[in-house]
Amino acid sequence: MTSRYKITIAYDGTRFAGFQSQPKQRTVQSVLEQALNKMSKFDEYITIFGSGRTDSGVHALGQVAHFDFPHDMPADAMLRGLNSMLPLDIEIVDCQIVPQTFHARYEAHAKRYMYRVSRSWFIDPFKRFYTGHYKYPLDIERIKQAMGDVVGTHDFSSFVASGSQTKSHVRTIYEATVREDQANNEVIFEFCGNGFLYNQVRIMVATLLEIGNKRRPVHDFLRLYGVKDRNQARETAPASGLYLKEVYYGQQAQQLEKKGHLQN
Amino acid sequence: MTSRYKITIAYDGTRFAGFQSQPKQRTVQSVLEQALNKMSKFDEYITIFGSGRTDSGVHALGQVAHFDFPHDMPADAMLRGLNSMLPLDIEIVDCQIVPQTFHARYEAHAKRYMYRVSRSWFIDPFKRFYTGHYKYPLDIERIKQAMGDVVGTHDFSSFVASGSQTKSHVRTIYEATVREDQANNEVIFEFCGNGFLYNQVRIMVATLLEIGNKRRPVHDFLRLYGVKDRNQARETAPASGLYLKEVYYGQQAQQLEKKGHLQN
């Protein structure tokens, strides 16, 4: 009896060379597959399908993946079994048995990313792997205004890293928020959209920080959508501040889409 | 012109084999001395004197040390110079030129430690190096009652690790508090006292958690002071949750002592 499992995964990306398997690298996928194949004791190799890649150093609070397991095992036994075999920088936080039609990548209709920026004058030893860092003055009201230009359907060609092989750079962002976390001296961005290009969030955050520091006009995003030129956006915020927070499927995703269409 | 500098240091203890220099180990002291001696370009080796040791994996938000530097250099230039040469898991957060009579260890009359305990049902990948972990039920009111027994002058022989070579185990604790950090799902202990024995805070925290979980009577500390037997306190909470938060000198320390005497 083969069943399909959907797992939600949190990981500290610091010591992983990203999500996707690569020869001789420690990746999230390879560590998960190693644990899973040890559990299955089966000839057939079990492959894990993630909702998408995350880069080296990028974290996840709610990455989603699926796999087929060739033995009967209740979802909570799978969760406990996997966690007992996984290293401490990766944790399965939810596990469900799903229909064979579920696919973690093809059915991922929306994603939410968070980006944490530390505001201290020095690089805090406790945050160096867990935040980006910006020590210059920031006018949060300017950033909030600019975030209004981020929401909606746009051509994000100016915000895609050169390595991208995607044909269309048009994506829809349903929600874009920024808030100050005074207690931790951080600025926290969140973006929820139907898909994100390679490095898109990190390039957008770097541009938003420049707007907050008055190095760019408030509505520079509108100009950048038009020019479709990666060199105009310049900087990329470091991987350490980026968290894949949630992946949306089915009804949840549809509600976001509906909301997005209403806003456009 | 030799001047004496007092520095306040924050460090992430994860990748250090403790504070004190040891052959072939990466320690806070050796990393600091390396940077400092590179800066001085002088034949005479500059030694750093810390307020006391911290163990491998223990963190600091406000460790204090002093050293003598054989060149004229303003305090803020020293701070910036050192930070530019130090790795990212250590940071000088304050630097002052002090009288030659100042000594970071001999004049440290009180210290404050914090201990963070994560309460999640799994070991959070983002906290494994930065908190202890307790997944069983806790009655915080019981812990608060027990903390009342911690304050004051006691013989802490039941709470000292076997490696200790100190003669007297009598110490005074001026303040002992516990609070719940709901947002982060943590319980946070703080202890301020005139000195702490080897592993004392970590053994006390482990005992307090057992009281909170009703595995020990609320006032078990009173019994433990009497028996003076390390085996009765058993567990030691992990180094990862412990932070040296502040070291008190001069007037500040005197005020704490006064307060302590009033409470006894």
Short mmCIF file of C-alpha atoms in Angstrom, two decimals:
data_model
loop_
_atom_site.label_atom_id
_atom_site.label_comp_id
_atom_site.label_asym_id
_atom_site.label_seq_id
_atom_site.Cartn_x
_atom_site.Cartn_y
_atom_site.Cartn_z
CA MET A 1 0.00 0.00 0.00
CA THR A 2 1.64 3.18 -1.20
CA SER A 3 0.39 6.40 0.34
CA ARG A 4 1.22 10.00 -0.50
CA TYR A 5 2.36 12.21 2.37
CA LYS A 6 2.37 16.00 2.51
CA ILE A 7 4.92 17.35 4.99
CA THR A 8 5.46 20.88 6.28
CA ILE A 9 9.10 21.54 7.10
CA ALA A 10 10.97 24.15 9.14
CA TYR A 11 14.70 24.47 8.66
CA ASP A 12 17.59 26.69 9.61
CA GLY A 13 19.17 27.22 6.18
CA THR A 14 22.59 28.22 7.55
CA ARG A 15 24.27 24.86 7.09
CA PHE A 16 22.38 23.73 4.00
CA ALA A 17 23.44 24.34 0.40
CA GLY A 18 19.80 25.15 -0.34
CA PHE A 19 16.78 22.87 -0.72
CA GLN A 20 17.50 20.95 -3.89
CA SER A 21 19.81 17.93 -4.08
CA GLN A 22 23.27 18.62 -5.50
CA PRO A 23 26.23 16.26 -5.75
CA LYS A 24 28.40 16.22 -2.61
CA GLN A 25 26.41 19.01 -0.92
CA ARG A 26 24.33 18.88 2.25
CA THR A 27 20.88 19.98 1.08
CA VAL A 28 17.44 19.84 2.71
CA GLN A 29 16.17 17.42 0.06
CA SER A 30 19.11 15.03 0.41
CA VAL A 31 18.94 15.00 4.22
CA LEU A 32 15.18 14.32 4.08
CA GLU A 33 15.55 11.58 1.47
CA GLN A 34 18.31 9.94 3.47
CA ALA A 35 16.08 9.72 6.57
CA LEU A 36 13.08 8.57 4.55
CA ASN A 37 14.90 5.86 2.64
CA LYS A 38 16.41 4.54 5.86
CA MET A 39 12.86 4.29 7.24
CA SER A 40 11.40 2.55 4.22
CA LYS A 41 14.06 -0.23 4.01
CA PHE A 42 12.92 -0.68 0.44
CA ASP A 43 14.72 -1.19 -2.84
CA GLU A 44 12.92 1.58 -4.64
CA TYR A 45 14.43 5.00 -3.94
CA ILE A 46 11.91 7.48 -2.51
CA THR A 47 12.16 10.97 -3.99
CA ILE A 48 10.89 14.12 -2.28
CA PHE A 49 9.15 16.85 -4.28
CA GLY A 50 9.37 20.31 -2.72
CA SER A 51 7.07 23.26 -3.46
CA GLY A 52 10.15 24.93 -4.93
CA ARG A 53 13.80 25.58 -4.18
CA THR A 54 15.25 27.79 -1.52
CA ASP A 55 18.81 29.08 -1.88
CA SER A 56 21.79 28.36 0.32
CA GLY A 57 21.34 30.14 3.67
CA VAL A 58 17.60 30.82 3.16
CA HIS A 59 15.37 29.55 5.97
CA ALA A 60 11.92 27.97 6.05
CA LEU A 61 9.16 28.09 8.62
CA GLY A 62 6.65 26.30 6.39
CA GLN A 63 8.23 24.71 3.31
CA VAL A 64 6.00 21.97 1.87
CA ALA A 65 6.98 18.72 0.13
CA HIS A 66 5.34 15.44 -0.82
CA PHE A 67 6.52 11.85 -1.33
CA ASP A 68 5.10 8.36 -1.79
CA PHE A 69 5.86 5.80 0.91
CA PRO A 70 5.49 2.08 0.14
CA HIS A 71 4.30 0.95 3.60
CA ASP A 72 1.25 1.58 5.75
CA MET A 73 2.14 4.23 8.29
CA PRO A 74 -0.18 6.70 10.08
CA ALA A 75 0.71 10.37 9.49
CA ASP A 76 1.69 11.05 13.11
CA ALA A 77 3.97 7.99 13.20
CA MET A 78 5.61 9.28 10.01
CA LEU A 79 6.09 12.70 11.62
CA ARG A 80 7.63 11.28 14.79
CA GLY A 81 9.71 8.71 12.90
CA LEU A 82 11.18 11.26 10.50
CA ASN A 83 11.92 13.76 13.27
CA SER A 84 13.73 11.11 15.30
CA MET A 85 16.08 10.53 12.36
CA LEU A 86 16.58 14.12 11.20
CA PRO A 87 19.35 16.44 12.41
CA LEU A 88 18.39 19.31 14.71
CA ASP A 89 18.44 22.03 12.05
CA ILE A 90 15.43 20.53 10.27
CA GLU A 91 12.05 19.67 11.73
CA ILE A 92 8.82 18.25 10.31
CA VAL A 93 6.10 20.43 11.86
CA ASP A 94 3.10 18.82 10.15
CA CYS A 95 2.38 15.60 8.24
CA GLN A 96 -0.78 14.51 6.42
CA ILE A 97 -1.79 11.67 4.10
CA VAL A 98 -3.15 13.25 0.91
CA PRO A 99 -4.78 12.03 -2.33
CA GLN A 100 -2.42 10.75 -5.07
CA THR A 101 -3.39 13.82 -7.12
CA PHE A 102 -1.69 16.21 -4.68
CA HIS A 103 1.58 17.68 -5.94
CA ALA A 104 3.67 19.98 -3.74
CA ARG A 105 5.02 22.00 -6.67
CA TYR A 106 2.31 21.96 -9.35
CA GLU A 107 -0.48 22.71 -6.89
CA ALA A 108 1.38 25.41 -4.93
CA HIS A 109 -0.66 28.41 -6.03
CA ALA A 110 0.75 30.98 -3.63
CA LYS A 111 3.66 31.51 -1.26
CA ARG A 112 4.46 33.80 1.61
CA TYR A 113 7.98 35.03 2.34
CA MET A 114 9.23 37.00 5.32
CA TYR A 115 12.41 39.10 5.33
CA ARG A 116 13.99 40.24 8.63
CA VAL A 117 16.33 43.26 8.67
CA SER A 118 18.38 44.00 11.80
CA ARG A 119 18.77 47.73 12.54
CA SER A 120 21.63 47.67 15.07
CA TRP A 121 24.75 49.75 14.40
CA PHE A 122 26.84 46.58 14.52
CA ILE A 123 26.18 43.10 13.17
CA ASP A 124 24.57 41.39 16.16
CA PRO A 125 26.48 38.12 16.82
CA PHE A 126 23.17 36.36 17.49
CA LYS A 127 21.53 37.50 14.24
CA ARG A 128 24.28 37.17 11.64
CA PHE A 129 22.73 34.01 10.16
CA TYR A 130 19.09 35.01 10.76
CA THR A 131 18.60 38.56 9.47
CA GLY A 132 19.80 40.97 6.86
CA HIS A 133 21.36 44.15 8.23
CA TYR A 134 20.83 47.87 7.51
CA LYS A 135 22.43 50.42 9.81
CA TYR A 136 21.52 53.58 7.88
CA PRO A 137 18.46 55.74 8.67
CA LEU A 138 15.12 54.45 7.38
CA ASP A 139 11.87 56.33 6.85
CA ILE A 140 9.33 53.54 7.31
CA GLU A 141 6.48 55.68 5.92
CA ARG A 142 8.32 55.94 2.59
CA ILE A 143 8.73 52.15 2.52
CA LYS A 144 5.02 51.67 3.29
CA GLN A 145 4.12 53.92 0.35
CA ALA A 146 6.46 51.99 -1.95
CA MET A 147 4.93 48.69 -0.78
CA GLY A 148 1.65 49.88 -2.32
CA ASP A 149 3.37 49.78 -5.72
CA VAL A 150 4.55 46.22 -5.08
CA VAL A 151 1.03 44.80 -4.69
CA GLY A 152 -0.66 43.76 -7.94
CA THR A 153 0.31 42.11 -11.23
CA HIS A 154 3.60 43.42 -12.62
CA ASP A 155 6.47 42.47 -14.89
CA PHE A 156 9.28 41.91 -12.37
CA SER A 157 12.10 41.69 -14.97
CA SER A 158 14.08 44.34 -13.06
CA PHE A 159 13.92 42.13 -9.96
CA VAL A 160 15.11 38.79 -11.24
CA ALA A 161 18.65 37.44 -10.83
CA SER A 162 20.55 36.78 -14.04
CA GLY A 163 20.48 32.99 -13.51
CA SER A 164 16.72 32.75 -14.04
CA GLN A 165 15.47 30.66 -16.94
CA THR A 166 11.82 31.51 -16.53
CA LYS A 167 10.17 32.86 -19.68
CA SER A 168 7.57 35.17 -18.20
CA HIS A 169 8.50 37.57 -15.43
CA VAL A 170 4.91 38.59 -14.75
CA ARG A 171 3.77 37.72 -11.23
CA THR A 172 0.98 38.82 -8.92
CA ILE A 173 1.66 39.95 -5.36
CA TYR A 174 -1.46 39.74 -3.18
CA GLU A 175 -0.08 41.28 -0.01
CA ALA A 176 3.04 43.28 0.88
CA THR A 177 3.53 44.56 4.42
CA VAL A 178 6.31 46.08 6.47
CA ARG A 179 6.43 46.56 10.24
CA GLU A 180 8.90 47.63 12.89
CA ASP A 181 9.70 45.16 15.64
CA GLN A 182 10.89 47.63 18.27
CA ALA A 183 11.71 44.98 20.90
CA ASN A 184 14.19 43.28 18.56
CA ASN A 185 15.24 46.42 16.67
CA GLU A 186 14.19 44.91 13.34
CA VAL A 187 12.17 45.81 10.27
CA ILE A 188 10.12 42.88 8.99
CA PHE A 189 8.80 42.56 5.45
CA GLU A 190 6.19 40.06 4.24
CA PHE A 191 5.23 39.26 0.67
CA CYS A 192 2.47 36.92 -0.42
CA GLY A 193 2.07 36.19 -4.13
CA ASN A 194 1.29 33.58 -6.76
CA GLY A 195 4.96 32.96 -7.41
CA PHE A 196 8.36 34.56 -7.03
CA LEU A 197 11.27 34.80 -9.45
CA TYR A 198 14.84 33.84 -8.60
CA ASN A 199 16.07 36.27 -5.88
CA GLN A 200 13.01 38.49 -6.40
CA VAL A 201 12.25 39.06 -2.71
CA ARG A 202 15.88 39.79 -1.87
CA ILE A 203 16.23 42.31 -4.72
CA MET A 204 12.89 43.98 -3.84
CA VAL A 205 13.93 44.30 -0.17
CA ALA A 206 17.29 45.88 -1.12
CA THR A 207 15.42 48.38 -3.35
CA LEU A 208 12.84 49.13 -0.63
CA LEU A 209 15.65 49.84 1.88
CA GLU A 210 17.18 52.32 -0.58
CA ILE A 211 13.80 54.02 -0.90
CA GLY A 212 13.55 54.15 2.92
CA ASN A 213 17.01 55.73 3.04
CA LYS A 214 15.98 58.34 0.40
CA ARG A 215 18.49 57.08 -2.16
CA ARG A 216 15.62 56.44 -4.56
CA PRO A 217 12.29 58.18 -5.19
CA VAL A 218 9.30 56.70 -3.31
CA HIS A 219 7.63 55.41 -6.47
CA ASP A 220 10.77 54.03 -8.13
CA PHE A 221 9.11 50.60 -8.46
CA LEU A 222 6.79 52.03 -11.14
CA ARG A 223 9.82 53.16 -13.17
CA LEU A 224 11.60 49.82 -12.58
CA TYR A 225 8.59 47.82 -13.87
CA GLY A 226 8.86 49.82 -17.09
CA VAL A 227 12.61 49.64 -17.75
CA LYS A 228 12.82 45.83 -17.21
CA ASP A 229 16.51 46.12 -16.43
CA ARG A 230 18.11 44.14 -13.62
CA ASN A 231 21.05 46.57 -13.43
CA GLN A 232 18.71 49.36 -12.31
CA ALA A 233 17.75 47.51 -9.12
CA ARG A 234 21.39 46.73 -8.32
CA GLU A 235 21.61 45.27 -4.78
CA THR A 236 20.44 41.88 -3.44
CA ALA A 237 19.72 41.59 0.30
CA PRO A 238 21.55 38.62 1.90
CA ALA A 239 20.01 35.14 2.06
CA SER A 240 20.26 35.07 5.88
CA GLY A 241 17.20 37.35 6.32
CA LEU A 242 14.83 35.37 4.08
CA TYR A 243 12.23 32.87 5.36
CA LEU A 244 9.77 30.82 3.29
CA LYS A 245 6.84 31.18 5.68
CA GLU A 246 3.90 29.43 4.04
CA VAL A 247 2.85 27.63 0.87
CA TYR A 248 -0.81 27.80 -0.12
CA TYR A 249 -2.85 25.04 -1.79
CA GLY A 250 -6.45 24.59 -2.93
CA GLN A 251 -9.08 26.76 -1.27
CA GLN A 252 -6.62 28.87 0.67
CA ALA A 253 -4.83 29.83 -2.54
CA GLN A 254 -8.13 30.55 -4.32
CA GLN A 255 -9.14 33.00 -1.60
CA LEU A 256 -5.85 34.86 -2.02
CA GLU A 257 -6.32 34.97 -5.81
CA LYS A 258 -9.83 36.36 -5.41
CA LYS A 259 -8.53 39.03 -3.04
CA GLY A 260 -5.73 39.82 -5.50
CA HIS A 261 -8.14 40.26 -8.42
CA LEU A 262 -10.30 42.57 -6.36
CA GLN A 263 -7.28 44.75 -5.62
CA ASN A 264 -6.26 45.01 -9.26
CA MET B 1 51.86 55.59 27.02
CA THR B 2 50.15 52.44 28.23
CA SER B 3 46.44 52.75 28.95
CA ARG B 4 44.05 50.26 30.49
CA TYR B 5 40.87 49.52 28.53
CA LYS B 6 37.65 48.00 29.85
CA ILE B 7 35.63 46.30 27.10
CA THR B 8 32.11 44.91 27.17
CA ILE B 9 31.72 41.94 24.84
CA ALA B 10 28.78 40.09 23.28
CA TYR B 11 29.39 36.68 21.76
CA ASP B 12 27.51 33.76 20.33
CA GLY B 13 29.16 30.91 22.30
CA THR B 14 28.17 28.21 19.80
CA ARG B 15 31.48 28.00 17.97
CA PHE B 16 33.75 28.86 20.90
CA ALA B 17 35.33 26.35 23.28
CA GLY B 18 34.46 28.74 26.10
CA PHE B 19 36.05 32.03 27.14
CA GLN B 20 39.45 31.02 28.44
CA SER B 21 42.45 30.27 26.21
CA GLN B 22 43.19 26.59 25.69
CA PRO B 23 45.79 25.03 23.40
CA LYS B 24 44.52 24.43 19.85
CA GLN B 25 40.99 25.58 20.68
CA ARG B 26 39.03 28.54 19.36
CA THR B 27 38.19 30.51 22.51
CA VAL B 28 36.87 34.05 23.05
CA GLN B 29 40.06 35.06 24.82
CA SER B 30 42.36 33.75 22.10
CA VAL B 31 40.33 35.36 19.30
CA LEU B 32 40.35 38.70 21.16
CA GLU B 33 44.07 38.52 21.91
CA GLN B 34 44.82 37.67 18.30
CA ALA B 35 43.00 40.79 17.06
CA LEU B 36 44.52 42.97 19.77
CA ASN B 37 48.11 41.85 19.22
CA LYS B 38 47.73 42.37 15.50
CA MET B 39 46.62 45.93 16.23
CA SER B 40 49.46 46.71 18.66
CA LYS B 41 52.30 45.58 16.35
CA PHE B 42 54.39 45.37 19.50
CA ASP B 43 56.83 42.80 20.84
CA GLU B 44 55.17 42.47 24.19
CA TYR B 45 52.23 40.07 24.13
CA ILE B 46 48.98 41.68 25.33
CA THR B 47 46.90 39.48 27.61
CA ILE B 48 43.17 39.90 28.19
CA PHE B 49 41.67 39.46 31.66
CA GLY B 50 38.01 38.47 31.65
CA SER B 51 35.55 38.87 34.55
CA GLY B 52 35.46 35.08 34.64
CA ARG B 53 35.14 32.08 32.38
CA THR B 54 32.13 30.99 30.42
CA ASP B 55 31.83 27.38 29.26
CA SER B 56 31.75 26.05 25.74
CA GLY B 57 28.42 26.96 24.12
CA VAL B 58 27.52 29.59 26.76
CA HIS B 59 26.71 33.04 25.35
CA ALA B 60 27.41 36.56 26.54
CA LEU B 61 25.50 39.79 26.11
CA GLY B 62 27.75 41.74 28.47
CA GLN B 63 30.96 39.91 29.36
CA VAL B 64 33.64 42.32 30.61
CA ALA B 65 37.42 42.17 30.20
CA HIS B 66 40.39 44.51 30.54
CA PHE B 67 43.83 44.81 28.96
CA ASP B 68 46.74 47.24 28.76
CA PHE B 69 47.56 48.69 25.35
CA PRO B 70 50.99 50.23 24.72
CA HIS B 71 49.89 52.99 22.32
CA ASP B 72 47.71 56.08 22.56
CA MET B 73 44.34 55.25 21.16
CA PRO B 74 40.95 56.83 21.99
CA ALA B 75 38.35 54.38 23.34
CA ASP B 76 36.03 54.67 20.34
CA ALA B 77 38.89 54.06 17.90
CA MET B 78 39.81 50.96 19.91
CA LEU B 79 36.18 49.78 19.72
CA ARG B 80 35.95 50.29 15.97
CA GLY B 81 39.42 48.90 15.34
CA LEU B 82 38.80 45.71 17.30
CA ASN B 83 35.37 45.14 15.74
CA SER B 84 36.80 45.51 12.26
CA MET B 85 39.24 42.69 13.01
CA LEU B 86 36.95 40.35 14.95
CA PRO B 87 34.84 37.56 13.42
CA LEU B 88 31.07 38.06 13.27
CA ASP B 89 30.23 35.89 16.29
CA ILE B 90 31.93 38.31 18.66
CA GLU B 91 31.31 42.04 19.07
CA ILE B 92 32.71 44.75 21.32
CA VAL B 93 29.63 46.70 22.43
CA ASP B 94 31.38 49.18 24.73
CA CYS B 95 34.95 50.37 25.36
CA GLN B 96 36.30 52.73 28.02
CA ILE B 97 39.72 53.84 29.24
CA VAL B 98 39.86 53.10 32.99
CA PRO B 99 42.34 53.68 35.84
CA GLN B 100 45.22 51.22 36.16
CA THR B 101 43.60 49.99 39.39
CA PHE B 102 40.61 48.52 37.53
CA HIS B 103 40.62 44.73 37.28
CA ALA B 104 37.86 42.91 35.37
CA ARG B 105 37.97 39.84 37.60
CA TYR B 106 38.96 41.07 41.06
CA GLU B 107 36.58 44.01 40.99
CA ALA B 108 33.61 42.14 39.53
CA HIS B 109 31.36 42.17 42.57
CA ALA B 110 28.18 40.87 40.98
CA LYS B 111 26.97 39.17 37.81
CA ARG B 112 23.67 38.67 36.09
CA TYR B 113 22.86 35.52 34.11
CA MET B 114 19.85 34.82 31.93
CA TYR B 115 18.63 31.33 31.00
CA ARG B 116 16.18 30.82 28.10
CA VAL B 117 14.04 27.66 27.95
CA SER B 118 12.10 26.86 24.78
CA ARG B 119 8.68 25.28 25.44
CA SER B 120 7.85 23.89 21.99
CA TRP B 121 7.00 20.19 21.64
CA PHE B 122 9.92 19.80 19.22
CA ILE B 123 13.42 21.25 19.29
CA ASP B 124 13.00 24.43 17.24
CA PRO B 125 15.67 24.44 14.48
CA PHE B 126 16.23 28.17 15.07
CA LYS B 127 16.73 27.81 18.82
CA ARG B 128 18.85 24.70 19.19
CA PHE B 129 22.00 26.72 19.93
CA TYR B 130 20.24 29.55 21.80
CA THR B 131 17.90 28.02 24.37
CA GLY B 132 17.48 25.03 26.62
CA HIS B 133 14.36 22.96 25.95
CA TYR B 134 11.58 21.61 28.17
CA LYS B 135 8.51 20.10 26.53
CA TYR B 136 6.74 18.82 29.66
CA PRO B 137 4.01 20.79 31.51
CA LEU B 138 5.22 23.60 33.78
CA ASP B 139 3.39 25.32 36.63
CA ILE B 140 5.06 28.74 36.61
CA GLU B 141 3.53 29.69 39.97
CA ARG B 142 5.38 26.79 41.61
CA ILE B 143 8.64 27.97 40.02
CA LYS B 144 8.02 31.54 41.24
CA GLN B 145 7.55 30.23 44.78
CA ALA B 146 10.77 28.21 44.54
CA MET B 147 12.65 31.28 43.24
CA GLY B 148 11.92 32.90 46.61
CA ASP B 149 14.10 30.22 48.23
CA VAL B 150 16.92 30.94 45.76
CA VAL B 151 17.30 34.60 46.83
CA GLY B 152 19.60 35.18 49.80
CA THR B 153 22.89 33.78 51.16
CA HIS B 154 23.07 29.99 50.93
CA ASP B 155 25.55 27.13 50.75
CA PHE B 156 25.14 25.99 47.13
CA SER B 157 27.17 22.76 47.50
CA SER B 158 24.29 20.76 46.01
CA PHE B 159 24.45 22.99 42.92
CA VAL B 160 28.11 22.88 41.98
CA ALA B 161 29.59 20.66 39.28
CA SER B 162 32.16 18.14 40.43
CA GLY B 163 35.02 19.92 38.63
CA SER B 164 34.88 22.95 40.95
CA GLN B 165 37.97 23.74 43.04
CA THR B 166 36.42 26.58 45.01
CA LYS B 167 36.68 26.17 48.78
CA SER B 168 33.55 27.95 49.93
CA HIS B 169 30.24 27.25 48.24
CA VAL B 170 28.44 30.06 50.03
CA ARG B 171 27.11 32.69 47.65
CA THR B 172 24.52 35.46 47.79
CA ILE B 173 21.80 35.79 45.16
CA TYR B 174 20.30 39.29 45.12
CA GLU B 175 17.56 38.72 42.56
CA ALA B 176 15.96 35.66 40.95
CA THR B 177 13.11 36.10 38.50
CA VAL B 178 11.20 33.96 36.03
CA ARG B 179 8.83 35.12 33.30
CA GLU B 180 6.93 33.63 30.39
CA ASP B 181 7.65 35.05 26.94
CA GLN B 182 4.40 34.04 25.25
CA ALA B 183 5.34 35.44 21.83
CA ASN B 184 8.41 33.20 21.65
CA ASN B 185 6.99 30.32 23.68
CA GLU B 186 9.83 30.55 26.18
CA VAL B 187 10.38 30.68 29.93
CA ILE B 188 13.16 33.08 30.90
CA PHE B 189 15.09 32.95 34.16
CA GLU B 190 17.38 35.67 35.51
CA PHE B 191 19.77 35.42 38.44
CA CYS B 192 21.83 38.27 39.87
CA GLY B 193 24.34 37.45 42.61
CA ASN B 194 27.77 38.17 44.04
CA GLY B 195 29.25 35.13 42.33
CA PHE B 196 28.28 31.81 40.81
CA LEU B 197 29.85 28.37 41.18
CA TYR B 198 30.77 26.14 38.26
CA ASN B 199 27.52 25.15 36.47
CA GLN B 200 25.45 26.60 39.33
CA VAL B 201 22.89 28.41 37.16
CA ARG B 202 22.43 25.42 34.86
CA ILE B 203 21.91 23.01 37.78
CA MET B 204 19.51 25.43 39.50
CA VAL B 205 17.46 25.84 36.31
CA ALA B 206 17.20 22.06 35.84
CA THR B 207 15.99 21.72 39.45
CA LEU B 208 13.51 24.59 39.05
CA LEU B 209 12.05 22.95 35.93
CA GLU B 210 11.56 19.71 37.88
CA ILE B 211 9.74 21.70 40.58
CA GLY B 212 7.57 23.32 37.88
CA ASN B 213 6.76 19.86 36.54
CA LYS B 214 5.83 18.62 40.06
CA ARG B 215 8.64 16.07 40.16
CA ARG B 216 9.97 17.81 43.30
CA PRO B 217 8.30 19.60 46.21
CA VAL B 218 8.04 23.39 45.82
CA HIS B 219 10.51 24.10 48.63
CA ASP B 220 13.05 21.43 47.69
CA PHE B 221 15.81 24.08 47.54
CA LEU B 222 15.65 24.39 51.35
CA ARG B 223 16.30 20.65 51.68
CA LEU B 224 19.06 20.76 49.03
CA TYR B 225 20.91 23.57 50.86
CA GLY B 226 20.99 21.29 53.89
CA VAL B 227 22.13 18.01 52.33
CA LYS B 228 25.03 19.59 50.37
CA ASP B 229 25.00 16.72 47.91
CA ARG B 230 25.40 17.31 44.19
CA ASN B 231 23.78 13.95 43.38
CA GLN B 232 20.48 15.17 44.83
CA ALA B 233 20.15 17.94 42.25
CA ARG B 234 21.02 15.55 39.39
CA GLU B 235 20.38 17.33 36.06
CA THR B 236 22.28 20.19 34.40
CA ALA B 237 20.43 22.34 31.84
CA PRO B 238 22.35 22.64 28.54
CA ALA B 239 24.92 25.41 27.94
CA SER B 240 22.98 26.69 24.89
CA GLY B 241 20.35 28.45 27.05
CA LEU B 242 22.79 30.37 29.26
CA TYR B 243 23.75 34.05 28.75
CA LEU B 244 26.14 36.14 30.85
CA LYS B 245 24.08 39.32 30.75
CA GLU B 246 25.92 41.84 32.90
CA VAL B 247 28.94 42.23 35.19
CA TYR B 248 28.71 44.83 37.96
CA TYR B 249 31.57 46.99 39.27
CA GLY B 250 31.94 49.73 41.90
CA GLN B 251 28.82 51.64 42.86
CA GLN B 252 26.42 49.48 40.86
CA ALA B 253 27.63 46.39 42.71
CA GLN B 254 27.43 48.14 46.08
CA GLN B 255 23.79 49.02 45.48
CA LEU B 256 23.00 45.38 44.74
CA GLU B 257 24.83 44.26 47.91
CA LYS B 258 22.88 46.74 50.01
CA LYS B 259 19.62 45.49 48.53
CA GLY B 260 20.76 41.90 49.19
CA HIS B 261 21.52 42.62 52.83
CA LEU B 262 18.13 44.24 53.32
CA GLN B 263 16.43 41.12 51.93
CA ASN B 264 18.32 38.73 54.24
#
